[in-house]
Short mmCIF file of C-alpha atoms and ligand atoms in Angstrom, two decimals:
data_model
loop_
_atom_site.label_atom_id
_atom_site.label_comp_id
_atom_site.label_asym_id
_atom_site.label_seq_id
_atom_site.Cartn_x
_atom_site.Cartn_y
_atom_site.Cartn_z
CA MET A 1 -42.92 -86.89 -36.46
CA LYS A 2 -44.63 -83.42 -37.90
CA THR A 3 -42.28 -80.76 -38.54
CA MET A 4 -42.55 -76.68 -38.46
CA LYS A 5 -40.83 -73.54 -40.04
CA ALA A 6 -38.58 -72.07 -37.75
CA VAL A 7 -35.52 -69.19 -37.77
CA VAL A 8 -32.65 -71.34 -36.67
CA PHE A 9 -29.18 -69.79 -35.45
CA ARG A 10 -26.42 -71.45 -37.23
CA GLY A 11 -23.82 -69.10 -36.02
CA ARG A 12 -22.48 -65.81 -36.12
CA ASP A 13 -24.14 -63.81 -38.70
CA ARG A 14 -26.06 -66.78 -39.70
CA ILE A 15 -29.87 -67.26 -39.09
CA GLU A 16 -31.84 -69.90 -41.92
CA VAL A 17 -35.36 -70.81 -42.06
CA GLU A 18 -35.91 -74.44 -41.77
CA GLU A 19 -38.15 -77.09 -41.10
CA VAL A 20 -37.68 -78.52 -37.53
CA PRO A 21 -39.46 -80.74 -35.50
CA LYS A 22 -42.88 -79.59 -33.81
CA PRO A 23 -42.30 -79.56 -30.39
CA THR A 24 -45.09 -82.16 -27.87
CA PRO A 25 -46.12 -80.76 -24.64
CA ARG A 26 -44.98 -83.00 -21.45
CA ALA A 27 -46.75 -82.26 -17.80
CA GLY A 28 -47.22 -79.19 -17.12
CA GLU A 29 -46.39 -77.75 -20.59
CA ALA A 30 -48.32 -75.66 -23.62
CA VAL A 31 -47.32 -75.38 -27.13
CA ILE A 32 -48.56 -72.16 -28.59
CA ARG A 33 -49.22 -71.62 -32.12
CA ILE A 34 -47.23 -67.99 -33.10
CA THR A 35 -49.52 -65.78 -34.72
CA THR A 36 -47.49 -62.96 -34.21
CA THR A 37 -44.17 -62.31 -33.10
CA THR A 38 -41.07 -59.56 -33.22
CA ILE A 39 -37.46 -58.92 -33.09
CA CYS A 40 -35.51 -57.24 -30.44
CA GLY A 41 -32.32 -55.55 -29.91
CA THR A 42 -31.00 -59.23 -27.96
CA ASP A 43 -31.71 -60.79 -30.84
CA VAL A 44 -29.26 -58.55 -32.63
CA HIS A 45 -26.18 -59.37 -30.10
CA ILE A 46 -27.20 -63.08 -30.72
CA VAL A 47 -27.23 -63.09 -34.39
CA ARG A 48 -23.69 -60.62 -34.38
CA GLY A 49 -22.23 -63.15 -31.96
CA GLU A 50 -22.16 -60.75 -29.25
CA TYR A 51 -24.27 -62.90 -26.56
CA PRO A 52 -23.55 -66.40 -26.97
CA VAL A 53 -26.50 -69.33 -27.68
CA ARG A 54 -26.04 -72.27 -29.08
CA PRO A 55 -26.03 -73.14 -32.79
CA GLY A 56 -29.26 -74.86 -33.53
CA LEU A 57 -31.52 -72.83 -31.36
CA VAL A 58 -34.75 -71.21 -32.60
CA LEU A 59 -34.57 -67.74 -31.77
CA GLY A 60 -37.00 -65.21 -30.70
CA HIS A 61 -38.79 -64.52 -27.12
CA GLU A 62 -41.73 -62.51 -28.07
CA PRO A 63 -44.57 -64.76 -28.38
CA VAL A 64 -48.38 -63.94 -29.43
CA GLY A 65 -50.30 -66.74 -30.72
CA VAL A 66 -53.09 -69.67 -30.10
CA VAL A 67 -52.93 -72.62 -27.65
CA ASP A 68 -52.30 -75.37 -30.06
CA GLU A 69 -52.09 -78.42 -27.28
CA LEU A 70 -51.67 -78.52 -23.59
CA GLY A 71 -49.80 -80.95 -21.57
CA PRO A 72 -50.99 -83.32 -18.86
CA GLY A 73 -52.11 -80.91 -15.99
CA LEU A 74 -53.55 -78.22 -17.25
CA ASP A 75 -57.10 -79.36 -17.44
CA GLY A 76 -59.67 -76.69 -16.91
CA LEU A 77 -56.94 -74.03 -16.60
CA TYR A 78 -56.58 -73.27 -20.55
CA SER A 79 -58.45 -74.36 -23.90
CA VAL A 80 -57.13 -74.98 -27.15
CA GLY A 81 -57.73 -72.12 -29.49
CA GLN A 82 -57.80 -69.99 -26.65
CA ARG A 83 -55.44 -66.53 -27.44
CA VAL A 84 -52.24 -65.74 -25.39
CA ILE A 85 -49.07 -64.12 -24.85
CA VAL A 86 -46.21 -65.20 -23.02
CA GLY A 87 -43.46 -63.01 -21.55
CA ALA A 88 -40.04 -63.32 -22.66
CA ILE A 89 -39.19 -64.20 -19.34
CA THR A 90 -40.84 -67.72 -18.09
CA PRO A 91 -40.50 -68.18 -14.71
CA CYS A 92 -40.95 -71.54 -12.78
CA GLY A 93 -42.89 -69.55 -9.99
CA GLN A 94 -41.28 -72.32 -7.75
CA CYS A 95 -37.57 -72.23 -7.12
CA PHE A 96 -35.30 -70.23 -4.45
CA TYR A 97 -35.25 -67.19 -7.01
CA CYS A 98 -38.85 -67.01 -7.45
CA LEU A 99 -39.83 -67.53 -3.91
CA ASN A 100 -37.24 -64.59 -3.19
CA GLY A 101 -39.66 -62.46 -6.02
CA VAL A 102 -36.69 -62.10 -8.63
CA HIS A 103 -38.57 -64.22 -10.90
CA SER A 104 -36.42 -63.12 -13.97
CA GLN A 105 -33.38 -64.57 -12.18
CA CYS A 106 -35.47 -67.92 -11.92
CA GLY A 107 -32.77 -70.90 -11.26
CA GLY A 108 -29.90 -68.48 -10.91
CA GLY A 109 -28.57 -65.48 -12.86
CA LEU A 110 -30.80 -64.45 -15.99
CA GLY A 111 -32.09 -67.81 -15.70
CA GLY A 112 -35.90 -66.94 -16.22
CA TRP A 113 -34.54 -65.91 -19.84
CA ARG A 114 -35.46 -69.25 -21.75
CA PHE A 115 -37.19 -68.47 -25.16
CA GLY A 116 -34.16 -68.05 -27.47
CA ASN A 117 -31.64 -68.45 -25.29
CA THR A 118 -31.55 -71.93 -23.79
CA ILE A 119 -34.51 -73.26 -25.26
CA ASN A 120 -36.33 -72.73 -28.67
CA GLY A 121 -37.96 -69.66 -29.14
CA ALA A 122 -40.91 -67.96 -30.90
CA TRP A 123 -39.47 -67.57 -34.37
CA ALA A 124 -41.33 -70.40 -35.43
CA GLU A 125 -44.74 -71.65 -36.35
CA TYR A 126 -44.97 -73.37 -32.79
CA VAL A 127 -43.39 -72.54 -29.51
CA LEU A 128 -43.21 -74.77 -26.27
CA VAL A 129 -43.85 -73.03 -23.20
CA PRO A 130 -42.57 -74.51 -20.08
CA ASP A 131 -44.32 -73.76 -16.64
CA ALA A 132 -47.52 -73.02 -18.70
CA ARG A 133 -49.39 -72.22 -15.54
CA ALA A 134 -46.91 -69.68 -14.73
CA ASN A 135 -47.21 -68.18 -18.06
CA LEU A 136 -49.53 -68.71 -20.30
CA ALA A 137 -51.70 -64.86 -20.26
CA PRO A 138 -54.99 -64.87 -22.09
CA ILE A 139 -55.25 -61.90 -24.51
CA PRO A 140 -58.55 -59.81 -23.45
CA ALA A 141 -61.20 -60.00 -26.05
CA GLY A 142 -61.12 -56.97 -28.10
CA LEU A 143 -57.19 -56.65 -28.54
CA ALA A 144 -55.71 -57.66 -31.41
CA ASP A 145 -52.03 -59.33 -31.82
CA GLU A 146 -50.16 -55.95 -32.40
CA ASP A 147 -52.10 -54.24 -29.65
CA VAL A 148 -50.20 -56.91 -27.18
CA LEU A 149 -46.95 -57.45 -29.25
CA LEU A 150 -44.81 -55.56 -27.30
CA CYS A 151 -45.96 -56.72 -23.81
CA PRO A 152 -43.66 -60.02 -23.63
CA ASP A 153 -40.67 -57.73 -23.83
CA VAL A 154 -40.44 -54.02 -24.68
CA PHE A 155 -43.14 -52.61 -22.48
CA SER A 156 -42.62 -55.18 -19.95
CA THR A 157 -38.28 -53.80 -19.81
CA GLY A 158 -39.26 -50.24 -20.27
CA LEU A 159 -42.01 -49.80 -17.58
CA ALA A 160 -39.73 -51.91 -15.44
CA GLY A 161 -37.23 -49.12 -15.56
CA ALA A 162 -39.67 -46.86 -14.48
CA GLU A 163 -40.92 -49.04 -11.37
CA SER A 164 -37.27 -50.04 -10.40
CA GLY A 165 -36.49 -46.30 -10.34
CA SER A 166 -39.08 -45.81 -7.91
CA ILE A 167 -40.32 -42.75 -9.78
CA ARG A 168 -42.58 -40.73 -8.06
CA VAL A 169 -45.48 -38.11 -8.68
CA GLY A 170 -43.54 -34.99 -9.71
CA ASP A 171 -39.78 -36.23 -10.15
CA ALA A 172 -37.76 -35.22 -13.01
CA VAL A 173 -36.91 -38.28 -14.80
CA ALA A 174 -34.13 -38.47 -17.93
CA VAL A 175 -34.28 -41.50 -20.22
CA PHE A 176 -31.19 -42.20 -22.05
CA ALA A 177 -31.63 -43.57 -25.73
CA GLN A 178 -35.05 -43.70 -27.05
CA GLY A 179 -35.11 -46.97 -29.25
CA PRO A 180 -38.18 -49.26 -28.39
CA ILE A 181 -37.22 -49.96 -24.36
CA GLY A 182 -36.32 -46.36 -24.22
CA LEU A 183 -39.33 -45.24 -25.52
CA CYS A 184 -41.20 -47.79 -23.09
CA ALA A 185 -39.24 -46.37 -20.60
CA THR A 186 -40.43 -42.64 -21.23
CA VAL A 187 -44.16 -43.95 -21.24
CA GLY A 188 -43.45 -45.66 -17.70
CA ALA A 189 -42.22 -42.55 -16.33
CA LYS A 190 -45.11 -40.73 -17.72
CA LEU A 191 -47.29 -43.68 -16.09
CA LYS A 192 -45.35 -43.35 -12.95
CA GLY A 193 -46.21 -39.42 -12.57
CA ALA A 194 -43.09 -38.14 -13.66
CA SER A 195 -43.52 -33.89 -14.31
CA LEU A 196 -40.68 -33.24 -16.49
CA ILE A 197 -39.40 -36.14 -18.57
CA ILE A 198 -36.45 -35.66 -20.81
CA GLY A 199 -35.58 -37.96 -23.64
CA ILE A 200 -32.03 -37.96 -25.19
CA ASP A 201 -31.34 -39.87 -28.41
CA SER A 202 -29.14 -39.24 -31.28
CA ASN A 203 -31.92 -40.04 -33.77
CA ASN A 204 -34.22 -37.36 -34.23
CA GLU A 205 -37.09 -39.67 -35.46
CA ARG A 206 -36.85 -41.42 -32.35
CA LEU A 207 -36.72 -38.26 -30.42
CA ALA A 208 -40.11 -37.01 -32.33
CA ALA A 209 -41.77 -40.37 -31.20
CA ALA A 210 -40.75 -39.55 -27.54
CA ARG A 211 -42.39 -36.56 -27.36
CA ARG A 212 -45.43 -38.10 -28.74
CA LEU A 213 -45.22 -40.89 -26.09
CA GLY A 214 -44.88 -38.36 -23.15
CA ALA A 215 -41.22 -36.48 -23.12
CA ASN A 216 -41.29 -33.00 -22.51
CA VAL A 217 -38.10 -32.08 -23.63
CA THR A 218 -35.75 -33.66 -25.96
CA LEU A 219 -32.08 -33.52 -26.51
CA ASN A 220 -29.65 -34.77 -28.96
CA PRO A 221 -26.10 -35.02 -27.77
CA ALA A 222 -24.59 -33.69 -31.66
CA ASP A 223 -26.79 -30.66 -30.18
CA GLY A 224 -24.59 -30.16 -27.14
CA ASP A 225 -23.55 -32.12 -23.73
CA PRO A 226 -27.12 -33.54 -22.59
CA VAL A 227 -25.78 -33.68 -18.80
CA ALA A 228 -25.30 -29.84 -19.14
CA GLU A 229 -28.37 -29.39 -20.53
CA ILE A 230 -30.20 -31.91 -17.82
CA LYS A 231 -28.64 -29.76 -14.97
CA ARG A 232 -29.58 -26.48 -16.53
CA LEU A 233 -33.08 -27.85 -16.47
CA THR A 234 -33.35 -28.89 -12.98
CA ASP A 235 -32.20 -25.70 -11.14
CA GLY A 236 -28.47 -27.19 -11.30
CA ARG A 237 -29.63 -30.37 -9.36
CA GLY A 238 -29.87 -32.83 -12.09
CA VAL A 239 -32.75 -35.49 -12.23
CA ASP A 240 -34.23 -37.69 -9.55
CA VAL A 241 -33.80 -40.71 -11.76
CA ALA A 242 -31.98 -41.25 -14.79
CA ILE A 243 -33.00 -44.61 -16.86
CA GLU A 244 -29.88 -46.25 -18.75
CA ALA A 245 -31.81 -47.63 -22.01
CA LEU A 246 -28.87 -48.70 -24.34
CA GLY A 247 -25.99 -50.19 -22.71
CA ARG A 248 -23.00 -47.93 -23.21
CA GLN A 249 -20.19 -46.89 -21.12
CA GLU A 250 -21.20 -43.32 -22.43
CA THR A 251 -24.74 -43.62 -21.70
CA PHE A 252 -24.37 -45.21 -18.43
CA GLU A 253 -21.46 -42.26 -17.54
CA ASN A 254 -24.07 -39.33 -18.83
CA ALA A 255 -27.19 -41.08 -16.52
CA LEU A 256 -24.92 -41.24 -13.47
CA ARG A 257 -23.81 -37.71 -13.96
CA ALA A 258 -27.20 -36.62 -14.79
CA ILE A 259 -29.02 -37.17 -11.37
CA ARG A 260 -28.84 -35.30 -8.18
CA PRO A 261 -27.47 -36.48 -5.01
CA GLY A 262 -29.71 -39.17 -3.68
CA GLY A 263 -31.17 -39.71 -6.67
CA THR A 264 -31.56 -43.16 -8.74
CA LEU A 265 -29.56 -44.64 -11.95
CA SER A 266 -31.94 -47.21 -13.15
CA SER A 267 -29.96 -49.38 -15.57
CA LEU A 268 -31.88 -51.14 -18.33
CA GLY A 269 -29.24 -51.90 -21.02
CA VAL A 270 -26.80 -54.64 -21.77
CA TYR A 271 -23.47 -54.04 -21.31
CA SER A 272 -20.11 -56.03 -22.28
CA GLY A 273 -16.56 -55.11 -21.22
CA LYS A 274 -15.91 -53.26 -18.32
CA LEU A 275 -18.00 -50.74 -16.73
CA VAL A 276 -16.48 -47.37 -15.07
CA ALA A 277 -18.03 -45.04 -12.51
CA PRO A 278 -15.95 -42.14 -12.86
CA TYR A 279 -15.44 -40.84 -9.15
CA GLU A 280 -16.82 -37.70 -9.31
CA ALA A 281 -19.78 -38.74 -10.91
CA PHE A 282 -20.32 -40.90 -8.23
CA TYR A 283 -19.63 -38.28 -5.46
CA ALA A 284 -16.45 -40.57 -4.79
CA GLY A 285 -19.38 -43.21 -3.34
CA LEU A 286 -20.46 -41.13 -0.55
CA GLY A 287 -23.66 -39.12 -2.91
CA ASP A 288 -26.32 -41.53 -1.46
CA GLN A 289 -27.21 -42.24 -5.00
CA LYS A 290 -28.70 -45.75 -6.01
CA ILE A 291 -27.84 -48.12 -9.40
CA VAL A 292 -30.61 -50.65 -10.03
CA THR A 293 -30.61 -53.16 -13.04
CA THR A 294 -33.58 -54.92 -13.99
CA LEU A 295 -33.88 -57.56 -16.30
CA CYS A 296 -37.93 -57.89 -17.97
CA PRO A 297 -40.08 -59.08 -15.85
CA GLY A 298 -42.25 -61.97 -17.16
CA GLY A 299 -44.91 -64.65 -15.98
CA LYS A 300 -48.37 -64.60 -16.47
CA GLU A 301 -49.71 -61.77 -13.82
CA ARG A 302 -47.20 -59.22 -15.16
CA MET A 303 -48.83 -60.17 -18.53
CA ARG A 304 -52.06 -59.63 -17.56
CA ARG A 305 -51.33 -56.31 -16.05
CA LEU A 306 -49.65 -54.46 -19.19
CA MET A 307 -52.39 -56.00 -21.21
CA ALA A 308 -54.84 -54.42 -18.84
CA MET A 309 -53.48 -50.98 -19.28
CA VAL A 310 -53.60 -51.51 -23.16
CA GLU A 311 -57.20 -53.02 -22.63
CA ASN A 312 -58.45 -49.39 -20.80
CA ARG A 313 -56.43 -47.38 -22.87
CA ARG A 314 -53.61 -46.21 -20.56
CA VAL A 315 -51.64 -46.63 -23.26
CA ASP A 316 -51.32 -47.66 -26.87
CA LEU A 317 -47.96 -48.94 -28.21
CA THR A 318 -49.38 -49.77 -31.86
CA PRO A 319 -47.57 -46.58 -33.19
CA LEU A 320 -44.14 -48.60 -32.50
CA VAL A 321 -45.26 -51.37 -34.70
CA THR A 322 -43.56 -50.01 -38.02
CA HIS A 323 -43.42 -52.74 -40.36
CA ARG A 324 -44.91 -56.14 -41.00
CA PHE A 325 -43.17 -58.91 -42.63
CA ALA A 326 -43.82 -62.91 -43.24
CA LEU A 327 -41.31 -65.18 -40.80
CA ASP A 328 -39.71 -66.37 -44.27
CA GLN A 329 -38.75 -62.37 -45.06
CA ILE A 330 -36.82 -62.80 -41.76
CA HIS A 331 -33.73 -61.75 -43.12
CA GLU A 332 -35.17 -58.62 -45.35
CA ALA A 333 -36.53 -57.68 -41.32
CA PHE A 334 -33.47 -58.46 -39.52
CA ASP A 335 -31.57 -56.12 -41.96
CA LEU A 336 -34.07 -53.31 -41.53
CA PHE A 337 -33.97 -53.37 -38.09
CA SER A 338 -30.77 -54.05 -37.16
CA ARG A 339 -29.29 -51.23 -39.33
CA GLN A 340 -32.38 -48.90 -38.02
CA ARG A 341 -33.67 -48.14 -41.40
CA ASP A 342 -36.68 -46.86 -42.65
CA GLY A 343 -37.50 -45.24 -39.27
CA VAL A 344 -38.09 -48.76 -37.81
CA LEU A 345 -39.22 -49.05 -34.35
CA LYS A 346 -40.59 -52.45 -34.37
CA VAL A 347 -41.39 -55.31 -37.07
CA ALA A 348 -44.42 -57.39 -36.53
CA LEU A 349 -43.35 -61.21 -38.23
CA SER A 350 -46.23 -63.93 -38.81
CA PRO A 351 -45.16 -67.31 -39.77
CA ASP A 352 -48.68 -67.29 -41.79
CA ALA A 353 -47.95 -64.92 -44.73
CA ALA A 354 -51.48 -64.77 -45.35
CA HIS A 355 -51.77 -63.20 -41.63
CA VAL A 356 -49.17 -60.23 -42.05
CA GLY A 357 -50.84 -56.95 -41.54
CA THR A 358 -53.96 -58.37 -39.88
CA GLY A 359 -53.00 -58.32 -36.52
CA ARG A 360 -53.46 -54.23 -36.77
CA GLU A 361 -57.02 -54.99 -36.69
CA ARG A 362 -58.80 -53.99 -33.83
CA VAL A 363 -61.71 -52.92 -31.97
CA ALA A 364 -62.37 -49.39 -32.32
CA HIS A 365 -62.17 -47.59 -28.96
CA GLY A 366 -63.11 -44.30 -30.23
CA ALA A 367 -60.94 -41.36 -31.15
CA ALA A 368 -57.50 -41.04 -29.19
CA ASP A 369 -56.04 -38.22 -29.94
CA GLU A 370 -52.58 -39.11 -27.94
CA LEU A 371 -50.79 -42.21 -28.45
CA CYS A 372 -50.81 -42.76 -24.88
ZN1 ZN B 1 -35.68 -58.80 -26.01
ZN1 ZN B 2 -38.22 -70.14 -10.29
#
């Protein structure tokens, strides 16, 4: 039996680099050799025991790699050696939920999220991709791994926050929290044509990144009540759309208080415990507000669209990749990321130590004076 190196969840606060069986594809499945992957805030929740997965599972849900082996039924669709990404969410494309257009809920609540949740994930030399025909997305020629590393999850999720909020040209938008997802929501608000984009975070480095990525105004709650400032900036009304990108009572409540009557709260955060909506922020339930929630959209067509935005220079997310490690250095990388040390936004992980950092190489597109 062939084996491979993988990062295995062994229980709360325990991840280990181990040799595990290399997967073999069955009909409709593919095996990808991972060249670059990354760590997500959700992985931190898992390792800390705040989101349950079974011990023994390979973690990680953001694969960039090369087709290594194809199961039966994929002839002529893909070829071994082809560079691909796969979304964090891998819908089947055929079930009740997929055919009702909610692909992320494939098979039932959160069911589209399989990698590093219900099946082995991408922190490994190889990953098995289910329903490959719906999920393998070829990387456009000329794009490096790090150009597309954020497409499987963070860019898809953050942008979806702006899309689900139905931002219209000229809208005023507030984005609560400017971690990687919040920053991508800020990018999304800009792409959707918001006029005023207000980024909120308690970390000034992240606020600086928000300004570079499209926020006109940034607010640090340590300097004063962000809701009062948002009202002041919007003639007392509040924003048209607020995006919540942290998953805490405080940010949810502030986002609700920040929207105008008839406005939309677009929620991306992962919450735990009970979430409370104070009646006055909720206009006692009569404010014509909308609250929408979104799980990262996946599938190969979503990935194609996101990579087309990168390829055509509508966005450049590489400034969010701040650190690089070999997969063997997972403990060091995880510690840095989970403690938000050294200005980290996203880390690139490479199973092949010789590949570390090479994912940065890219075809020159000419000078870009803005990040996106
Ligand atoms: Zn994630
Ligand atoms: Zn499905």
